[in-house]
Amino acid sequence: VYDTLKGQNFELITVAQDMLGEKATAQWHDRAKLTYTTLIDVHHRVSSLYNLVNVPAGVWVNEQGQIRRINHGTFSPAYPNTAYNGAGYAAALTDWVKNSDRSPFIWSADEVRAHIRRRTDDQALSVPTFKLGLYFFGKGDETLARQYWEQAQKLDPDNWSFHRQDWNLTEGLAGPKFNEKRKGIGNEPYYEPLGLPAARPPN
Amino acid sequence: VAAALTPAAARAQAATVLYDDRVISVERTLADPNDLWIPPADLQRVNGFVLGPRGACLKDDCTPVPQGDSKLRVTRGGQTWFNVTELARQIGQVFVADYDRGVWSFGEVPAARQDFVQGVMAPDFELPNREGKPVKLSDFRGKKVLIITWASW
C-alpha cells in the first residue's frame, strides 16, 4: 500500500520498539525491502509519549500534526500479525490520504481523546520505573533491571509491552508466559478492535 | 564533617537523573535521604525548567519559588540548592529513585502533556533510523503520517 501512497504527500514511519535496538530488529528489516522511514526505539519512547501499552499500534497524524486516529495494538482476529497490512485498514488509510478530513475513517477530536489512554498515578509511575530498569539493564545489571520491571508491571498490569519486553530476554519464556497471561484475561479482548466502519459509504 | 566522608555519603553527592529518555549527570547534590537537591544552575539541564522572576517555569507554566529558604530552595554555607523532587510533587510529576545508587527517574510533566491529551496534537519525538541518523516526526509536518509501532517480540 505504501508504494501507491508515498507520492501523495504521505509518509509511513515504522518504529521498532526494542531495547536491544538494531541487533534485535535487523533480520526483520533486512527481510523487507524498505522504502519508508524505519526508526529504532530502544526506550519505548513512542509508546510512553502516546500512552500505548501494546504493539503494534497505528497513529494517523495529519499535515498540521493533529492525531486523526489511534489504534492500540490491534491485530485482525482472522489474520493475526497482519491487521495493518489487511485490506480493511489499507483501504481506510488510502481513503484518508486521498480525502483528508472528508474521509469517514478519521476520528473527531473527541473520539481521539476518548482513545488516548489516561494513566492513573500508578500507571504514570510505571513509566519512569520501567525506564529505571532500562537504565540498569544498559549498565549490565540485569537482576536490578528485572526488579524495576517487575515493579513497573505491578503498577500497570495492563501494559503488555512491559511484560513482553521482559519475557523476551529469557530464551523460551516469551511464548509460554505470553499464552499464560493471555489465558488469564479470558474473553477480554487482548487487542482493541480496529473500529473501522463496516462498509465504506458511497463517494 | 567525619560523617560526610563515609563512602555512603560520598556516593550520595553525585546523582543521575533519568528524564525524557535522557541520562543527566549531576556532579553535586545536597545530602538528603528523601529528596534531590541540585545547584539551580543545573535545573534546566535536568528537566527543562528555567528559574526566573515568576518562579520555576516550563515555557509559560510557572511554579512560584518563595524568596529565602523554602521547601523548594535553601542556602547552606553560601551554596544555594533547588529541590527537584519537591517541584515534581507540586506539579504532579511522578518519580522513582534508586537511593542506594543515586539514580532518580522522573515521569512526564502533566502540564506539558495537555496538547496531547486534550488538544490531540501528536507529541513530537526524535529517534535514530537504521543508519543512526536522527529523524523527527516534525520533519514530516505538511504531510500525512502513519506511525506504526512494532516489536520483534
CSV table of C-alpha atoms in Angstrom, one decimal:
chain,number,residue,atom,x,y,z
A,1,VAL,CA,0.0,0.0,0.0
A,2,TYR,CA,2.8,2.4,0.9
A,3,ASP,CA,4.1,2.3,-2.7
A,4,THR,CA,0.9,3.7,-4.0
A,5,LEU,CA,0.6,6.3,-1.3
A,6,LYS,CA,4.1,7.7,-1.0
A,7,GLY,CA,3.7,10.0,-3.9
A,8,GLN,CA,0.6,11.6,-2.3
A,9,ASN,CA,2.1,13.7,0.4
A,10,PHE,CA,2.2,10.7,2.8
A,11,GLU,CA,4.9,9.1,4.9
A,12,LEU,CA,4.9,5.8,6.7
A,13,ILE,CA,7.1,5.7,9.8
A,14,THR,CA,7.7,2.4,11.5
A,15,VAL,CA,9.0,2.4,15.0
A,16,ALA,CA,10.8,-0.7,16.2
A,17,GLN,CA,10.3,-0.8,19.9
A,18,ASP,CA,13.1,-2.9,21.3
A,19,MET,CA,15.7,-2.1,23.9
A,20,LEU,CA,18.1,-4.4,22.1
A,21,GLY,CA,17.9,-2.0,19.1
A,22,GLU,CA,19.2,-2.8,15.7
A,23,LYS,CA,20.5,-6.2,16.9
A,24,ALA,CA,17.0,-7.4,17.5
A,25,THR,CA,15.3,-5.8,14.5
A,26,ALA,CA,17.9,-6.2,11.7
A,27,GLN,CA,16.7,-9.5,10.5
A,28,TRP,CA,13.1,-8.2,10.2
A,29,HIS,CA,14.2,-5.0,8.5
A,30,ASP,CA,16.5,-6.9,6.1
A,31,ARG,CA,13.8,-9.2,5.1
A,32,ALA,CA,11.7,-6.5,3.6
A,33,LYS,CA,13.0,-4.0,1.0
A,34,LEU,CA,12.0,-0.9,2.8
A,35,THR,CA,11.4,2.5,1.2
A,36,TYR,CA,9.7,4.1,4.2
A,37,THR,CA,11.1,5.6,7.3
A,38,THR,CA,12.3,2.9,9.8
A,39,LEU,CA,13.2,4.1,13.3
A,40,ILE,CA,14.7,2.2,16.3
A,41,ASP,CA,13.2,2.9,19.7
A,42,VAL,CA,15.2,1.3,22.5
A,43,HIS,CA,13.5,3.3,25.2
A,44,HIS,CA,9.9,2.6,24.1
A,45,ARG,CA,9.7,6.3,23.6
A,46,VAL,CA,6.8,6.5,21.3
A,47,SER,CA,4.7,4.2,23.5
A,48,SER,CA,5.5,6.4,26.5
A,49,LEU,CA,4.6,9.5,24.6
A,50,TYR,CA,1.4,8.2,23.1
A,51,ASN,CA,0.3,6.3,26.2
A,52,LEU,CA,0.4,3.0,24.2
A,53,VAL,CA,0.6,-0.3,26.1
A,54,ASN,CA,0.9,-2.8,23.3
A,55,VAL,CA,2.3,-3.3,19.8
A,56,PRO,CA,1.5,-3.0,17.1
A,57,ALA,CA,-0.2,0.4,17.2
A,58,GLY,CA,-1.1,2.7,14.4
A,59,VAL,CA,-1.4,6.5,14.7
A,60,TRP,CA,-2.6,8.8,11.9
A,61,VAL,CA,-1.1,12.3,12.0
A,62,ASN,CA,-2.4,14.9,9.6
A,63,GLU,CA,-0.5,17.8,7.9
A,64,GLN,CA,-0.9,20.0,11.0
A,65,GLY,CA,0.4,17.4,13.4
A,66,GLN,CA,-3.1,16.5,14.8
A,67,ILE,CA,-3.9,12.9,15.6
A,68,ARG,CA,-6.8,11.7,13.4
A,69,ARG,CA,-6.9,8.1,14.5
A,70,ILE,CA,-5.1,6.0,17.1
A,71,ASN,CA,-5.4,2.2,17.3
A,72,HIS,CA,-3.6,0.3,20.1
A,73,GLY,CA,-2.0,-3.0,19.4
A,74,THR,CA,-4.6,-4.3,17.0
A,75,PHE,CA,-4.5,-7.5,15.1
A,76,SER,CA,-7.3,-8.6,12.9
A,77,PRO,CA,-8.8,-11.7,14.7
A,78,ALA,CA,-8.9,-13.6,11.5
A,79,TYR,CA,-5.4,-12.7,10.4
A,80,PRO,CA,-3.0,-12.3,13.3
A,81,ASN,CA,0.0,-10.2,12.6
A,82,THR,CA,-1.5,-8.6,9.5
A,83,ALA,CA,-4.0,-6.1,10.7
A,84,TYR,CA,-2.1,-3.1,9.4
A,85,ASN,CA,-1.4,-4.9,6.2
A,86,GLY,CA,-5.0,-6.1,6.0
A,87,ALA,CA,-7.4,-5.0,3.3
A,88,GLY,CA,-9.7,-3.1,5.6
A,89,TYR,CA,-7.0,-1.0,7.2
A,90,ALA,CA,-5.3,-0.3,3.9
A,91,ALA,CA,-8.5,0.8,2.3
A,92,ALA,CA,-9.2,3.1,5.2
A,93,LEU,CA,-5.7,4.5,5.1
A,94,THR,CA,-5.9,5.1,1.3
A,95,ASP,CA,-9.2,6.8,1.7
A,96,TRP,CA,-7.8,9.2,4.4
A,97,VAL,CA,-4.7,10.0,2.3
A,98,LYS,CA,-7.0,10.9,-0.6
A,99,ASN,CA,-9.9,12.6,1.1
A,100,SER,CA,-8.2,14.1,4.2
A,101,ASP,CA,-10.8,15.3,6.7
A,102,ARG,CA,-13.6,14.3,4.4
A,103,SER,CA,-12.7,10.7,4.9
A,104,PRO,CA,-15.2,8.7,7.0
A,105,PHE,CA,-12.3,6.9,8.6
A,106,ILE,CA,-10.9,9.8,10.6
A,107,TRP,CA,-12.0,10.4,14.1
A,108,SER,CA,-13.2,13.6,15.6
A,109,ALA,CA,-11.0,15.2,18.3
A,110,ASP,CA,-13.5,13.9,20.9
A,111,GLU,CA,-13.1,10.3,19.6
A,112,VAL,CA,-9.3,10.7,19.6
A,113,ARG,CA,-9.4,12.0,23.1
A,114,ALA,CA,-11.6,9.0,24.1
A,115,HIS,CA,-9.0,6.6,22.7
A,116,ILE,CA,-6.0,8.2,24.4
A,117,ARG,CA,-5.3,6.1,27.4
A,118,ARG,CA,-5.5,8.1,30.7
A,119,ARG,CA,-2.9,7.0,33.2
A,120,THR,CA,-3.7,6.6,36.9
A,121,ASP,CA,-1.0,7.7,39.3
A,122,ASP,CA,0.3,4.1,39.5
A,123,GLN,CA,0.2,3.7,35.7
A,124,ALA,CA,2.1,7.0,35.4
A,125,LEU,CA,4.7,5.9,37.9
A,126,SER,CA,5.1,2.6,36.0
A,127,VAL,CA,6.8,4.5,33.1
A,128,PRO,CA,9.8,6.0,35.0
A,129,THR,CA,10.0,2.7,36.9
A,130,PHE,CA,10.3,0.8,33.6
A,131,LYS,CA,12.9,3.3,32.4
A,132,LEU,CA,14.9,2.9,35.6
A,133,GLY,CA,15.0,-0.8,34.7
A,134,LEU,CA,16.2,0.0,31.2
A,135,TYR,CA,19.0,2.2,32.6
A,136,PHE,CA,20.3,-0.6,34.9
A,137,PHE,CA,19.9,-3.1,32.0
A,138,GLY,CA,22.1,-0.8,30.0
A,139,LYS,CA,24.6,-0.8,32.8
A,140,GLY,CA,24.8,-4.6,32.7
A,141,ASP,CA,22.8,-5.2,35.9
A,142,GLU,CA,20.1,-7.4,34.7
A,143,THR,CA,19.0,-8.5,38.2
A,144,LEU,CA,18.3,-5.0,39.3
A,145,ALA,CA,16.7,-4.2,35.9
A,146,ARG,CA,14.3,-7.1,36.4
A,147,GLN,CA,13.3,-5.8,39.9
A,148,TYR,CA,12.3,-2.5,38.5
A,149,TRP,CA,10.5,-4.1,35.5
A,150,GLU,CA,8.5,-6.3,37.8
A,151,GLN,CA,7.6,-3.3,39.9
A,152,ALA,CA,6.5,-1.5,36.7
A,153,GLN,CA,4.4,-4.5,35.8
A,154,LYS,CA,2.7,-4.4,39.2
A,155,LEU,CA,2.0,-0.7,38.8
A,156,ASP,CA,0.5,-1.2,35.4
A,157,PRO,CA,-0.5,-4.8,34.8
A,158,ASP,CA,-2.3,-3.9,31.6
A,159,ASN,CA,0.9,-2.7,29.9
A,160,TRP,CA,1.7,-5.6,27.7
A,161,SER,CA,4.8,-4.0,26.3
A,162,PHE,CA,6.5,-4.1,29.8
A,163,HIS,CA,5.8,-7.8,30.1
A,164,ARG,CA,6.7,-8.8,26.6
A,165,GLN,CA,10.0,-6.9,26.6
A,166,ASP,CA,10.9,-8.6,29.9
A,167,TRP,CA,10.0,-12.1,28.9
A,168,ASN,CA,11.7,-11.7,25.6
A,169,LEU,CA,15.1,-11.5,27.4
A,170,THR,CA,14.8,-15.1,28.6
A,171,GLU,CA,15.1,-17.7,25.8
A,172,GLY,CA,11.9,-19.7,25.5
A,173,LEU,CA,10.0,-17.6,28.1
A,174,ALA,CA,8.2,-15.3,25.8
A,175,GLY,CA,5.8,-17.8,24.2
A,176,PRO,CA,4.6,-19.7,27.3
A,177,LYS,CA,4.4,-16.6,29.6
A,178,PHE,CA,2.5,-14.7,26.9
A,179,ASN,CA,0.0,-17.5,26.5
A,180,GLU,CA,-0.4,-17.9,30.2
A,181,LYS,CA,-1.2,-14.2,30.7
A,182,ARG,CA,-3.3,-14.2,27.5
A,183,LYS,CA,-5.4,-17.0,29.0
A,184,GLY,CA,-5.6,-15.1,32.3
A,185,ILE,CA,-7.8,-12.4,30.8
A,186,GLY,CA,-10.3,-15.0,29.4
A,187,ASN,CA,-12.6,-13.5,26.9
A,188,GLU,CA,-11.4,-9.9,27.4
A,189,PRO,CA,-10.1,-8.6,24.1
A,190,TYR,CA,-6.3,-8.7,24.1
A,191,TYR,CA,-6.2,-6.0,21.5
A,192,GLU,CA,-8.7,-3.3,20.9
A,193,PRO,CA,-10.9,-3.7,17.9
A,194,LEU,CA,-9.8,-1.6,14.9
A,195,GLY,CA,-13.2,0.1,14.9
A,196,LEU,CA,-13.4,0.7,11.2
A,197,PRO,CA,-16.9,1.4,9.8
A,198,ALA,CA,-18.3,-1.8,8.4
A,199,ALA,CA,-18.7,-0.6,4.9
A,200,ARG,CA,-17.4,2.4,3.1
A,201,PRO,CA,-20.1,4.9,2.4
A,202,PRO,CA,-20.5,5.8,-1.3
A,203,ASN,CA,-18.3,8.6,-2.5
B,1,VAL,CA,32.5,16.5,58.8
B,2,ALA,CA,33.6,13.0,59.5
B,3,ALA,CA,30.1,11.6,58.5
B,4,ALA,CA,30.3,13.4,55.2
B,5,LEU,CA,33.5,11.4,54.4
B,6,THR,CA,31.9,8.0,54.7
B,7,PRO,CA,31.6,6.1,51.4
B,8,ALA,CA,27.8,6.2,51.5
B,9,ALA,CA,27.7,9.9,52.0
B,10,ALA,CA,30.3,10.5,49.3
B,11,ARG,CA,28.3,8.4,46.9
B,12,ALA,CA,25.2,10.4,47.6
B,13,GLN,CA,26.9,13.6,46.4
B,14,ALA,CA,26.7,12.8,42.7
B,15,ALA,CA,23.3,11.8,41.2
B,16,THR,CA,22.0,10.5,37.9
B,17,VAL,CA,18.7,11.8,36.6
B,18,LEU,CA,16.6,10.0,34.0
B,19,TYR,CA,14.1,12.2,32.3
B,20,ASP,CA,12.6,12.3,28.9
B,21,ASP,CA,14.7,9.3,27.9
B,22,ARG,CA,17.9,11.2,28.7
B,23,VAL,CA,20.6,10.4,31.2
B,24,ILE,CA,21.7,13.6,33.1
B,25,SER,CA,24.6,13.5,35.5
B,26,VAL,CA,24.6,16.0,38.4
B,27,GLU,CA,28.0,16.4,40.0
B,28,ARG,CA,27.0,17.7,43.3
B,29,THR,CA,23.8,17.4,45.3
B,30,LEU,CA,22.8,18.3,48.9
B,31,ALA,CA,22.8,15.2,51.1
B,32,ASP,CA,19.2,14.3,51.8
B,33,PRO,CA,17.7,10.9,52.4
B,34,ASN,CA,14.5,11.6,50.6
B,35,ASP,CA,14.9,14.5,48.2
B,36,LEU,CA,17.1,15.5,45.3
B,37,TRP,CA,18.6,19.0,45.8
B,38,ILE,CA,20.7,20.3,42.9
B,39,PRO,CA,22.5,23.6,42.2
B,40,PRO,CA,20.0,25.9,40.5
B,41,ALA,CA,22.3,26.2,37.5
B,42,ASP,CA,21.7,22.5,36.8
B,43,LEU,CA,17.9,22.8,36.8
B,44,GLN,CA,17.3,23.5,33.1
B,45,ARG,CA,19.7,20.7,32.1
B,46,VAL,CA,17.9,18.3,34.3
B,47,ASN,CA,14.2,18.9,33.5
B,48,GLY,CA,13.9,21.9,31.2
B,49,PHE,CA,12.7,24.3,33.8
B,50,VAL,CA,14.1,27.9,33.9
B,51,LEU,CA,14.3,29.9,37.1
B,52,GLY,CA,13.2,33.5,36.8
B,53,PRO,CA,11.1,36.2,38.5
B,54,ARG,CA,7.9,34.1,38.1
B,55,GLY,CA,9.5,31.1,39.7
B,56,ALA,CA,10.4,27.8,38.0
B,57,CYS,CA,8.9,27.8,34.5
B,58,LEU,CA,8.5,25.3,31.8
B,59,LYS,CA,7.5,27.6,28.9
B,60,ASP,CA,4.6,29.6,30.4
B,61,ASP,CA,3.8,27.2,33.2
B,62,CYS,CA,5.4,28.6,36.4
B,63,THR,CA,5.6,27.4,39.9
B,64,PRO,CA,6.3,30.2,42.3
B,65,VAL,CA,9.5,29.9,44.3
B,66,PRO,CA,9.4,31.9,47.5
B,67,GLN,CA,12.3,34.2,48.5
B,68,GLY,CA,14.6,32.8,51.2
B,69,ASP,CA,14.6,29.3,52.4
B,70,SER,CA,11.6,27.2,51.5
B,71,LYS,CA,10.7,23.6,50.5
B,72,LEU,CA,11.9,24.4,47.0
B,73,ARG,CA,15.2,26.3,47.7
B,74,VAL,CA,17.6,26.5,50.6
B,75,THR,CA,21.0,28.1,51.0
B,76,ARG,CA,23.6,26.2,53.0
B,77,GLY,CA,27.1,27.6,53.6
B,78,GLY,CA,26.8,30.0,50.8
B,79,GLN,CA,25.6,27.4,48.3
B,80,THR,CA,22.0,27.5,47.0
B,81,TRP,CA,20.2,24.3,46.3
B,82,PHE,CA,17.0,23.6,44.4
B,83,ASN,CA,14.7,20.7,45.3
B,84,VAL,CA,13.7,19.0,42.0
B,85,THR,CA,11.6,16.3,43.8
B,86,GLU,CA,9.6,18.9,45.6
B,87,LEU,CA,8.9,20.7,42.4
B,88,ALA,CA,7.8,17.4,40.9
B,89,ARG,CA,5.4,16.9,43.8
B,90,GLN,CA,3.9,20.4,43.3
B,91,ILE,CA,3.3,19.9,39.6
B,92,GLY,CA,2.1,16.3,39.8
B,93,GLN,CA,5.2,14.8,38.2
B,94,VAL,CA,5.8,11.2,39.4
B,95,PHE,CA,9.3,9.9,40.1
B,96,VAL,CA,11.0,6.9,41.5
B,97,ALA,CA,14.5,6.7,43.0
B,98,ASP,CA,17.2,4.1,43.5
B,99,TYR,CA,18.5,5.8,46.6
B,100,ASP,CA,21.5,3.5,47.0
B,101,ARG,CA,22.8,4.2,43.6
B,102,GLY,CA,21.7,7.8,43.4
B,103,VAL,CA,19.5,7.3,40.3
B,104,TRP,CA,16.3,9.4,40.0
B,105,SER,CA,13.8,8.6,37.3
B,106,PHE,CA,11.1,11.2,36.6
B,107,GLY,CA,7.9,10.8,34.7
B,108,GLU,CA,6.2,13.2,32.4
B,109,VAL,CA,5.3,16.8,33.4
B,110,PRO,CA,1.4,16.7,33.3
B,111,ALA,CA,1.1,20.4,32.2
B,112,ALA,CA,3.4,19.7,29.2
B,113,ARG,CA,1.1,16.9,28.1
B,114,GLN,CA,-2.2,18.9,27.6
B,115,ASP,CA,-1.6,19.5,23.9
B,116,PHE,CA,-1.7,15.7,23.5
B,117,VAL,CA,-4.4,14.5,25.9
B,118,GLN,CA,-6.7,17.5,25.4
B,119,GLY,CA,-5.6,19.0,22.2
B,120,VAL,CA,-4.9,15.7,20.4
B,121,MET,CA,-1.7,17.0,19.0
B,122,ALA,CA,0.8,14.3,18.1
B,123,PRO,CA,3.8,14.5,20.5
B,124,ASP,CA,7.0,15.1,18.6
B,125,PHE,CA,9.8,12.7,19.0
B,126,GLU,CA,13.3,12.2,17.6
B,127,LEU,CA,14.7,8.7,17.0
B,128,PRO,CA,17.6,7.3,15.1
B,129,ASN,CA,16.9,5.4,11.8
B,130,ARG,CA,18.8,2.3,10.9
B,131,GLU,CA,21.9,4.3,9.9
B,132,GLY,CA,21.8,6.1,13.2
B,133,LYS,CA,20.7,9.4,11.7
B,134,PRO,CA,18.2,11.2,13.9
B,135,VAL,CA,14.7,11.7,12.4
B,136,LYS,CA,11.9,13.8,13.9
B,137,LEU,CA,8.2,13.4,13.5
B,138,SER,CA,8.0,17.1,12.9
B,139,ASP,CA,10.4,16.7,9.9
B,140,PHE,CA,7.2,15.5,8.1
B,141,ARG,CA,4.9,18.4,9.0
B,142,GLY,CA,2.9,19.2,6.0
B,143,LYS,CA,2.5,15.5,5.1
B,144,LYS,CA,0.1,12.9,6.4
B,145,VAL,CA,1.9,10.4,8.5
B,146,LEU,CA,1.1,6.9,9.7
B,147,ILE,CA,3.2,5.8,12.7
B,148,ILE,CA,3.3,2.1,13.2
B,149,THR,CA,5.0,0.7,16.3
B,150,TRP,CA,6.0,-2.9,16.3
B,151,ALA,CA,8.5,-5.2,18.1
B,152,SER,CA,10.4,-8.3,17.2
B,153,TRP,CA,8.9,-10.0,20.3
